[in-house]
Amino acid sequence: MFVKRTIKDLIYCVFLSFFIALCFCCVLHFQSSLKLFLIIFTGCFINTYFSFLIFKTRLIEESAEREDKLKQQIEYGANHLSTIINNLPLIAYVIDKDYKFMTGNIEALNFFGVVKGLNFKKLTGDIFEEDTMELIREENEFIVQNKKPFVTDKLIKLKNGTQNWYKIRKVPIFDKHDNVSGFVIFGRDIEIEKAAQKQRETYISTLSHDLKIPTLAQIRALELLEAETMGPVNKEQHEIIKATLDSCRFMYEMLSTILSTYKYENKDISLSYEKIQVLKLIDECFDKSFKLMDNKNIHAKVIAKEKFFTLYADKKEMKKAFENLISHCVSSAYENTEIVVEIKKVNDCKNIYLSIGFESPYLSSDALEILFKKYTTSAEKFDKVGSGLSLYLAKQIIDAHHGNIHVESKESNYNTYIIELPCINECKLSAMKC
């Protein structure tokens, strides 16, 4: 190819030199002879014509070379893409609106029991169990109507007896009129995940029945003994009963936190909204940490411009969130300090802003990033028994109420927990059924 192009370039240079010479002669002898002029003109025309042909040929060859290179690149990329798709650990195939199987990767062919190269029939009740086929029809109709991808977890059953749980993602294919003409289906085997989920459910059931209920029974029995319902007890016995009761209550709260966390993670929680007086809720939450505050000589101060701040939320869940937050703040705060809670409305009274500020060790950006992660704890709590879920659960509850929480930490050893939640303007309460 290089030799051919070199020869053509040499020929082109010769013709170009000849053309320049003819032009020069034309200038010198134009008036001497008309016949000579015609000869020179004809030579110039021929030279120009051949030069044009050479230029055109070079353009065509270069265009052909570019097309060949582009074709090679496309084929190379297609081979890579085909290799990637065929070796993905998931099913991938394409069907049209009439459920005709167009193409699929090796996993899909193996799943349907198809030998590569053979024609495959439509996806019909002859391949899937009827209940699975009915779900496929409903999903495809939904995609055709909404023109959006569809994701679901479901048990796929084939007539040949094969069945597995798969996470299915269906993506619509559009024609030139923007109508759905087919579907790309991806399926990932989640049988192991489902088995793990079943184990978790068994574990949670065990916690709920075998641990939580007996612990609650112990608490009630110890409360009866502490109240001397079963008879009088001396001072030493009273102290032992109180210590044991505190331990049982702590165990019960830890089990409740684990169960609540599980429910929020699995979206198995139902919120019962009602009107809540925020100041009253905060006072109740501080009551739970009163003993620790007294031991560390920590005082609480609540700042609110209005007395009747209200939230429309699940009181039980929101109380649990603030109890966890306040308990963490009291545990982290320095002794002989003050915890300041400020409440106010922002954004035209559509949200309520609540901050909890206190003196405690400075938190780096890395520590702030993982503060609300599961099982995260702080260095000063390593000597205490705990699940490391209190802040994580508090954030889950706040998120479920469409709020947000973040922490600001200053190098002067002052930390502030900032919570923002949707609230109800008092003047709008009459229009709502609480």
Short mmCIF file of C-alpha atoms in Angstrom, two decimals:
data_model
loop_
_atom_site.label_atom_id
_atom_site.label_comp_id
_atom_site.label_asym_id
_atom_site.label_seq_id
_atom_site.Cartn_x
_atom_site.Cartn_y
_atom_site.Cartn_z
CA MET A 1 0.00 0.00 0.00
CA PHE A 2 2.88 2.37 0.82
CA VAL A 3 4.63 1.66 -2.54
CA LYS A 4 1.45 2.31 -4.52
CA ARG A 5 0.83 5.61 -2.81
CA THR A 6 4.47 6.67 -3.35
CA ILE A 7 4.28 5.93 -7.11
CA LYS A 8 1.03 7.85 -7.42
CA ASP A 9 2.52 10.83 -5.56
CA LEU A 10 5.52 10.82 -7.97
CA ILE A 11 3.24 10.74 -11.00
CA TYR A 12 1.21 13.55 -9.55
CA CYS A 13 4.40 15.64 -9.07
CA VAL A 14 5.50 15.00 -12.67
CA PHE A 15 2.17 16.10 -14.06
CA LEU A 16 2.18 19.12 -11.82
CA SER A 17 5.69 20.10 -13.03
CA PHE A 18 4.61 19.63 -16.63
CA PHE A 19 1.58 21.78 -15.97
CA ILE A 20 3.70 24.60 -14.55
CA ALA A 21 6.08 24.41 -17.54
CA LEU A 22 3.19 24.61 -20.01
CA CYS A 23 1.80 27.62 -18.23
CA PHE A 24 5.19 29.31 -18.48
CA CYS A 25 5.50 28.54 -22.18
CA CYS A 26 2.00 29.79 -22.72
CA VAL A 27 2.94 33.16 -21.31
CA LEU A 28 6.05 33.42 -23.54
CA HIS A 29 4.59 32.30 -26.83
CA PHE A 30 0.96 33.28 -26.59
CA GLN A 31 1.13 35.83 -29.38
CA SER A 32 3.54 33.91 -31.65
CA SER A 33 1.19 31.20 -32.81
CA LEU A 34 -2.46 30.32 -32.25
CA LYS A 35 -1.68 26.67 -33.03
CA LEU A 36 0.98 26.57 -30.33
CA PHE A 37 -1.43 28.19 -27.92
CA LEU A 38 -4.05 25.50 -28.60
CA ILE A 39 -1.46 22.78 -28.06
CA ILE A 40 -0.37 24.31 -24.77
CA PHE A 41 -3.96 24.81 -23.68
CA THR A 42 -4.83 21.22 -24.52
CA GLY A 43 -1.79 20.01 -22.59
CA CYS A 44 -2.78 22.09 -19.62
CA PHE A 45 -6.33 20.72 -19.75
CA ILE A 46 -5.09 17.13 -19.94
CA ASN A 47 -2.69 17.75 -17.07
CA THR A 48 -5.46 19.31 -14.99
CA TYR A 49 -7.81 16.43 -15.80
CA PHE A 50 -5.27 13.79 -14.81
CA SER A 51 -4.39 15.73 -11.68
CA PHE A 52 -8.09 15.79 -10.77
CA LEU A 53 -8.38 12.04 -11.39
CA ILE A 54 -5.35 11.35 -9.19
CA PHE A 55 -6.76 13.59 -6.44
CA LYS A 56 -10.19 11.95 -6.67
CA THR A 57 -8.63 8.47 -6.57
CA ARG A 58 -6.65 9.37 -3.48
CA LEU A 59 -9.79 10.69 -1.76
CA ILE A 60 -11.70 7.48 -2.56
CA GLU A 61 -8.85 5.30 -1.33
CA GLU A 62 -8.47 7.29 1.88
CA SER A 63 -12.23 7.12 2.44
CA ALA A 64 -12.15 3.37 1.85
CA GLU A 65 -9.26 3.05 4.30
CA ARG A 66 -11.18 5.00 6.94
CA GLU A 67 -14.25 2.83 6.37
CA ASP A 68 -12.15 -0.33 6.68
CA LYS A 69 -10.58 0.93 9.89
CA LEU A 70 -13.97 1.95 11.27
CA LYS A 71 -15.42 -1.41 10.32
CA GLN A 72 -12.53 -3.20 12.02
CA GLN A 73 -13.00 -1.05 15.15
CA ILE A 74 -16.74 -1.78 15.21
CA GLU A 75 -16.17 -5.50 14.73
CA TYR A 76 -13.47 -5.44 17.39
CA GLY A 77 -15.75 -3.59 19.81
CA ALA A 78 -18.69 -5.86 18.96
CA ASN A 79 -16.58 -8.92 19.68
CA HIS A 80 -15.55 -7.46 23.02
CA LEU A 81 -19.14 -6.52 23.87
CA SER A 82 -20.36 -9.97 22.84
CA THR A 83 -17.69 -11.59 24.99
CA ILE A 84 -18.64 -9.43 27.97
CA ILE A 85 -22.38 -10.12 27.61
CA ASN A 86 -21.89 -13.85 27.09
CA ASN A 87 -19.76 -14.09 30.22
CA LEU A 88 -21.97 -12.00 32.49
CA PRO A 89 -23.28 -13.96 35.50
CA LEU A 90 -26.85 -13.08 34.54
CA ILE A 91 -29.47 -13.84 31.92
CA ALA A 92 -29.76 -11.31 29.07
CA TYR A 93 -32.04 -11.63 26.05
CA VAL A 94 -34.24 -9.63 23.67
CA ILE A 95 -37.86 -10.28 22.67
CA ASP A 96 -40.29 -8.32 20.52
CA LYS A 97 -43.83 -7.25 21.47
CA ASP A 98 -45.18 -10.62 20.34
CA TYR A 99 -42.80 -12.43 22.74
CA LYS A 100 -40.63 -13.74 19.91
CA PHE A 101 -37.11 -14.53 21.11
CA MET A 102 -34.69 -12.38 19.07
CA THR A 103 -31.30 -13.03 20.68
CA GLY A 104 -29.72 -13.82 24.02
CA ASN A 105 -26.47 -14.54 25.76
CA ILE A 106 -25.17 -17.98 26.70
CA GLU A 107 -26.76 -17.83 30.17
CA ALA A 108 -30.18 -17.17 28.61
CA LEU A 109 -29.80 -20.00 26.08
CA ASN A 110 -28.76 -22.38 28.83
CA PHE A 111 -31.65 -21.28 31.04
CA PHE A 112 -34.19 -21.95 28.30
CA GLY A 113 -32.40 -25.13 27.23
CA VAL A 114 -31.69 -23.88 23.71
CA VAL A 115 -28.74 -25.10 21.62
CA LYS A 116 -26.89 -22.14 20.11
CA GLY A 117 -27.69 -21.67 16.43
CA LEU A 118 -31.15 -23.22 16.56
CA ASN A 119 -34.29 -21.15 16.13
CA PHE A 120 -36.13 -20.47 19.37
CA LYS A 121 -39.89 -20.26 19.66
CA LYS A 122 -41.86 -17.52 21.33
CA LEU A 123 -41.90 -17.14 25.08
CA THR A 124 -45.29 -18.70 25.75
CA GLY A 125 -47.08 -20.94 28.23
CA ASP A 126 -45.26 -23.87 26.63
CA ILE A 127 -42.05 -22.60 28.23
CA PHE A 128 -43.21 -20.84 31.41
CA GLU A 129 -45.66 -21.97 34.05
CA GLU A 130 -48.99 -20.19 33.63
CA ASP A 131 -48.65 -17.98 36.72
CA THR A 132 -45.17 -16.85 35.63
CA MET A 133 -46.40 -16.19 32.08
CA GLU A 134 -49.30 -14.13 33.40
CA LEU A 135 -46.89 -11.96 35.39
CA ILE A 136 -44.72 -11.49 32.28
CA ARG A 137 -47.75 -10.30 30.30
CA GLU A 138 -48.76 -7.83 33.00
CA GLU A 139 -45.23 -6.43 33.28
CA ASN A 140 -44.88 -6.01 29.51
CA GLU A 141 -48.24 -4.25 29.28
CA PHE A 142 -47.15 -1.93 32.09
CA ILE A 143 -43.91 -1.09 30.22
CA VAL A 144 -45.78 -0.47 26.94
CA GLN A 145 -48.14 1.96 28.69
CA ASN A 146 -45.54 3.80 30.77
CA LYS A 147 -42.54 3.48 28.42
CA LYS A 148 -40.21 3.08 31.40
CA PRO A 149 -37.91 0.28 32.66
CA PHE A 150 -39.38 -2.17 35.16
CA VAL A 151 -37.53 -3.89 38.03
CA THR A 152 -38.89 -6.67 40.23
CA ASP A 153 -37.96 -9.76 42.25
CA LYS A 154 -39.93 -12.87 41.37
CA LEU A 155 -39.88 -16.64 41.25
CA ILE A 156 -39.45 -17.82 37.63
CA LYS A 157 -40.96 -21.23 36.91
CA LEU A 158 -40.39 -23.16 33.66
CA LYS A 159 -42.39 -26.09 32.34
CA ASN A 160 -39.25 -28.24 32.46
CA GLY A 161 -39.27 -27.97 36.26
CA THR A 162 -36.58 -25.28 36.60
CA GLN A 163 -37.44 -22.54 39.08
CA ASN A 164 -35.36 -19.85 40.75
CA TRP A 165 -35.71 -16.44 42.30
CA TYR A 166 -34.45 -13.71 39.96
CA LYS A 167 -34.12 -9.95 40.08
CA ILE A 168 -35.59 -8.98 36.72
CA ARG A 169 -34.92 -5.71 34.91
CA LYS A 170 -36.86 -5.02 31.71
CA VAL A 171 -35.90 -2.15 29.42
CA PRO A 172 -38.16 -1.07 26.52
CA ILE A 173 -36.91 -0.85 22.92
CA PHE A 174 -38.45 2.02 20.92
CA ASP A 175 -39.16 2.27 17.20
CA LYS A 176 -38.88 5.44 15.12
CA HIS A 177 -42.35 6.52 16.26
CA ASP A 178 -41.31 6.26 19.93
CA ASN A 179 -43.51 3.24 20.50
CA VAL A 180 -42.34 0.15 22.39
CA SER A 181 -41.36 -2.51 19.86
CA GLY A 182 -39.54 -4.94 22.12
CA PHE A 183 -37.87 -5.57 25.44
CA VAL A 184 -34.36 -6.21 26.73
CA ILE A 185 -34.55 -8.48 29.78
CA PHE A 186 -31.83 -8.96 32.38
CA GLY A 187 -32.17 -11.57 35.12
CA ARG A 188 -29.85 -12.08 38.09
CA ASP A 189 -30.13 -15.20 40.24
CA ILE A 190 -30.91 -14.14 43.82
CA GLU A 191 -31.64 -17.59 45.25
CA ILE A 192 -28.76 -17.23 47.74
CA GLU A 193 -29.99 -13.78 48.79
CA LYS A 194 -33.49 -15.12 49.35
CA ALA A 195 -32.10 -17.95 51.47
CA ALA A 196 -30.12 -15.42 53.51
CA GLN A 197 -33.24 -13.28 53.91
CA LYS A 198 -35.15 -16.30 55.18
CA GLN A 199 -32.39 -16.94 57.72
CA ARG A 200 -32.59 -13.32 58.86
CA GLU A 201 -36.35 -13.63 59.28
CA THR A 202 -35.83 -16.77 61.37
CA TYR A 203 -33.24 -14.92 63.43
CA ILE A 204 -35.60 -11.99 63.99
CA SER A 205 -38.40 -14.35 64.98
CA THR A 206 -36.05 -15.98 67.46
CA LEU A 207 -35.14 -12.59 68.93
CA SER A 208 -38.77 -11.57 69.15
CA HIS A 209 -40.12 -14.76 70.71
CA ASP A 210 -37.24 -16.47 72.52
CA LEU A 211 -35.49 -13.38 73.88
CA LYS A 212 -37.72 -10.33 73.90
CA ILE A 213 -40.79 -11.92 75.49
CA PRO A 214 -38.90 -13.70 78.32
CA THR A 215 -36.94 -10.51 78.98
CA LEU A 216 -40.18 -8.57 79.28
CA ALA A 217 -41.48 -11.20 81.70
CA GLN A 218 -38.35 -10.81 83.83
CA ILE A 219 -38.81 -7.04 83.89
CA ARG A 220 -42.40 -7.35 85.10
CA ALA A 221 -41.42 -9.86 87.79
CA LEU A 222 -38.55 -7.66 89.02
CA GLU A 223 -40.85 -4.61 89.06
CA LEU A 224 -43.20 -6.52 91.37
CA LEU A 225 -40.32 -7.40 93.68
CA GLU A 226 -39.03 -3.82 93.64
CA ALA A 227 -42.49 -2.53 94.56
CA GLU A 228 -42.54 -5.09 97.43
CA THR A 229 -45.80 -6.55 96.10
CA MET A 230 -44.61 -10.04 97.06
CA GLY A 231 -43.42 -8.91 100.46
CA PRO A 232 -40.87 -6.57 102.04
CA VAL A 233 -37.20 -6.60 100.94
CA ASN A 234 -34.17 -5.18 102.74
CA LYS A 235 -31.84 -2.49 101.38
CA GLU A 236 -29.26 -4.92 99.95
CA GLN A 237 -31.95 -6.97 98.22
CA HIS A 238 -33.51 -3.78 96.83
CA GLU A 239 -30.16 -2.70 95.29
CA ILE A 240 -29.65 -6.12 93.67
CA ILE A 241 -33.20 -6.10 92.27
CA LYS A 242 -32.73 -2.55 90.91
CA ALA A 243 -29.40 -3.40 89.23
CA THR A 244 -30.90 -6.55 87.70
CA LEU A 245 -33.96 -4.61 86.54
CA ASP A 246 -31.78 -1.96 84.87
CA SER A 247 -29.83 -4.72 83.10
CA CYS A 248 -33.02 -6.38 81.84
CA ARG A 249 -34.41 -3.06 80.63
CA PHE A 250 -31.19 -2.36 78.77
CA MET A 251 -31.39 -5.81 77.14
CA TYR A 252 -35.02 -5.22 76.18
CA GLU A 253 -34.20 -1.83 74.62
CA MET A 254 -31.28 -3.33 72.68
CA LEU A 255 -33.54 -6.10 71.29
CA SER A 256 -36.17 -3.50 70.37
CA THR A 257 -33.53 -1.45 68.54
CA ILE A 258 -32.38 -4.48 66.54
CA LEU A 259 -35.97 -5.40 65.63
CA SER A 260 -36.84 -1.82 64.63
CA THR A 261 -33.70 -1.54 62.52
CA TYR A 262 -34.57 -4.75 60.72
CA LYS A 263 -38.08 -3.49 59.99
CA TYR A 264 -36.86 -0.15 58.61
CA GLU A 265 -34.25 -1.83 56.41
CA ASN A 266 -36.88 -4.17 54.97
CA LYS A 267 -39.49 -1.37 54.65
CA ASP A 268 -41.74 -3.39 56.94
CA ILE A 269 -42.80 -0.42 59.04
CA SER A 270 -46.16 1.34 59.14
CA LEU A 271 -46.17 4.87 60.53
CA SER A 272 -49.23 6.10 62.45
CA TYR A 273 -49.26 9.89 62.05
CA GLU A 274 -50.64 12.17 64.73
CA LYS A 275 -50.12 15.68 66.03
CA ILE A 276 -47.13 15.89 68.39
CA GLN A 277 -46.16 18.71 70.72
CA VAL A 278 -42.42 18.97 70.11
CA LEU A 279 -41.45 20.58 73.43
CA LYS A 280 -43.34 17.95 75.38
CA LEU A 281 -41.73 15.19 73.31
CA ILE A 282 -38.22 16.57 73.96
CA ASP A 283 -38.90 16.74 77.73
CA GLU A 284 -40.03 13.10 77.73
CA CYS A 285 -36.91 12.05 75.80
CA PHE A 286 -34.61 13.79 78.30
CA ASP A 287 -36.31 11.90 81.15
CA LYS A 288 -34.81 8.66 79.89
CA SER A 289 -31.25 10.07 80.16
CA PHE A 290 -31.84 11.86 83.46
CA LYS A 291 -29.81 9.41 85.55
CA LEU A 292 -26.72 9.64 83.32
CA MET A 293 -27.07 13.44 83.12
CA ASP A 294 -27.18 13.60 86.91
CA ASN A 295 -24.07 11.44 87.22
CA LYS A 296 -22.12 13.67 84.78
CA ASN A 297 -23.65 16.90 86.13
CA ILE A 298 -25.00 17.79 82.70
CA HIS A 299 -27.87 20.28 82.39
CA ALA A 300 -30.34 20.69 79.52
CA LYS A 301 -31.55 23.98 78.09
CA VAL A 302 -34.36 24.27 75.55
CA ILE A 303 -34.71 27.44 73.45
CA ALA A 304 -37.95 27.96 71.52
CA LYS A 305 -39.56 31.20 70.36
CA GLU A 306 -42.98 29.55 70.38
CA LYS A 307 -44.48 27.23 72.98
CA PHE A 308 -46.62 25.15 70.62
CA PHE A 309 -44.36 23.74 67.94
CA THR A 310 -46.15 20.76 66.36
CA LEU A 311 -45.20 17.86 64.14
CA TYR A 312 -47.40 15.47 62.22
CA ALA A 313 -45.53 12.21 62.78
CA ASP A 314 -45.52 8.80 64.42
CA LYS A 315 -45.11 9.71 68.09
CA LYS A 316 -43.73 6.35 69.20
CA GLU A 317 -41.12 6.17 66.43
CA MET A 318 -40.15 9.82 66.67
CA LYS A 319 -39.73 9.51 70.43
CA LYS A 320 -37.45 6.54 69.87
CA ALA A 321 -35.34 8.57 67.43
CA PHE A 322 -34.93 11.55 69.78
CA GLU A 323 -34.27 9.29 72.78
CA ASN A 324 -31.42 7.66 70.84
CA LEU A 325 -30.02 11.03 69.78
CA ILE A 326 -30.22 12.59 73.23
CA SER A 327 -28.80 9.47 74.88
CA HIS A 328 -25.84 9.57 72.47
CA CYS A 329 -25.32 13.31 73.10
CA VAL A 330 -25.36 12.81 76.89
CA SER A 331 -22.91 9.88 76.61
CA SER A 332 -20.56 11.93 74.42
CA ALA A 333 -20.78 15.26 76.26
CA TYR A 334 -18.15 16.42 78.73
CA GLU A 335 -18.98 16.42 82.42
CA ASN A 336 -20.26 19.63 84.03
CA THR A 337 -21.49 21.01 80.70
CA GLU A 338 -24.82 21.99 79.15
CA ILE A 339 -26.82 20.51 76.28
CA VAL A 340 -28.67 23.21 74.34
CA VAL A 341 -31.72 22.30 72.26
CA GLU A 342 -33.01 25.01 69.91
CA ILE A 343 -36.32 24.71 68.07
CA LYS A 344 -37.58 27.02 65.35
CA LYS A 345 -39.49 27.05 62.08
CA VAL A 346 -37.88 27.74 58.71
CA ASN A 347 -38.84 27.84 55.03
CA ASP A 348 -42.13 29.69 55.54
CA CYS A 349 -43.16 27.40 58.40
CA LYS A 350 -43.13 24.30 56.19
CA ASN A 351 -40.32 22.67 58.16
CA ILE A 352 -39.23 22.58 61.76
CA TYR A 353 -35.56 23.03 62.58
CA LEU A 354 -34.18 21.38 65.72
CA SER A 355 -30.56 21.50 66.85
CA ILE A 356 -28.83 19.77 69.77
CA GLY A 357 -25.54 21.41 70.70
CA PHE A 358 -23.08 20.25 73.36
CA GLU A 359 -19.40 20.22 74.27
CA SER A 360 -17.69 16.98 73.24
CA PRO A 361 -14.55 15.81 71.37
CA TYR A 362 -14.04 17.16 67.85
CA LEU A 363 -15.17 14.82 65.06
CA SER A 364 -13.08 14.67 61.89
CA SER A 365 -14.69 14.62 58.44
CA ASP A 366 -14.02 10.87 58.22
CA ALA A 367 -15.74 10.29 61.56
CA LEU A 368 -18.74 12.41 60.49
CA GLU A 369 -19.06 10.43 57.28
CA ILE A 370 -19.58 7.13 59.09
CA LEU A 371 -21.36 8.48 62.18
CA PHE A 372 -24.80 7.26 61.07
CA LYS A 373 -23.57 4.01 59.55
CA LYS A 374 -24.63 0.69 60.98
CA TYR A 375 -22.60 -0.63 63.93
CA THR A 376 -20.54 2.56 64.14
CA THR A 377 -19.53 3.59 67.65
CA SER A 378 -17.23 6.17 69.18
CA ALA A 379 -13.99 5.59 71.08
CA GLU A 380 -15.46 6.77 74.36
CA LYS A 381 -18.14 4.08 74.15
CA PHE A 382 -15.87 1.08 73.68
CA ASP A 383 -16.12 0.23 77.35
CA LYS A 384 -19.91 -0.04 77.17
CA VAL A 385 -22.19 -2.79 75.93
CA GLY A 386 -24.25 -1.75 72.92
CA SER A 387 -25.39 -2.71 69.45
CA GLY A 388 -24.01 0.38 67.67
CA LEU A 389 -27.40 0.90 66.03
CA SER A 390 -28.85 3.84 67.99
CA LEU A 391 -27.79 6.66 65.64
CA TYR A 392 -28.36 4.49 62.58
CA LEU A 393 -31.94 3.77 63.69
CA ALA A 394 -32.55 7.44 64.54
CA LYS A 395 -31.57 8.43 61.00
CA GLN A 396 -33.77 5.69 59.52
CA ILE A 397 -36.76 7.04 61.45
CA ILE A 398 -36.06 10.64 60.43
CA ASP A 399 -35.62 9.58 56.78
CA ALA A 400 -38.93 7.68 56.94
CA HIS A 401 -40.60 10.96 58.00
CA HIS A 402 -39.03 12.73 54.97
CA GLY A 403 -36.61 14.66 57.15
CA ASN A 404 -32.84 14.89 57.26
CA ILE A 405 -30.11 15.03 59.88
CA HIS A 406 -26.47 16.07 59.80
CA VAL A 407 -23.75 16.99 62.28
CA GLU A 408 -21.49 20.02 62.49
CA SER A 409 -18.29 19.65 64.53
CA LYS A 410 -15.99 22.51 65.52
CA GLU A 411 -12.36 22.21 66.53
CA SER A 412 -13.28 24.10 69.69
CA ASN A 413 -14.84 20.78 70.79
CA TYR A 414 -18.46 21.74 70.20
CA ASN A 415 -20.78 19.49 68.19
CA THR A 416 -24.26 20.23 66.89
CA TYR A 417 -26.81 17.70 65.63
CA ILE A 418 -29.18 19.42 63.21
CA ILE A 419 -32.54 17.85 62.34
CA GLU A 420 -35.05 19.22 59.85
CA LEU A 421 -38.55 17.73 59.64
CA PRO A 422 -41.79 18.63 57.84
CA CYS A 423 -44.19 20.25 60.29
CA ILE A 424 -47.78 21.44 60.42
CA ASN A 425 -48.59 25.11 60.66
CA GLU A 426 -50.97 25.54 63.60
CA CYS A 427 -53.48 27.47 61.47
CA LYS A 428 -53.82 24.51 59.10
CA LEU A 429 -54.65 21.94 61.76
CA SER A 430 -58.35 22.61 61.65
CA ALA A 431 -58.45 21.51 58.02
CA MET A 432 -56.74 18.20 58.82
CA LYS A 433 -58.19 15.10 60.40
CA CYS A 434 -55.67 14.22 63.11
#
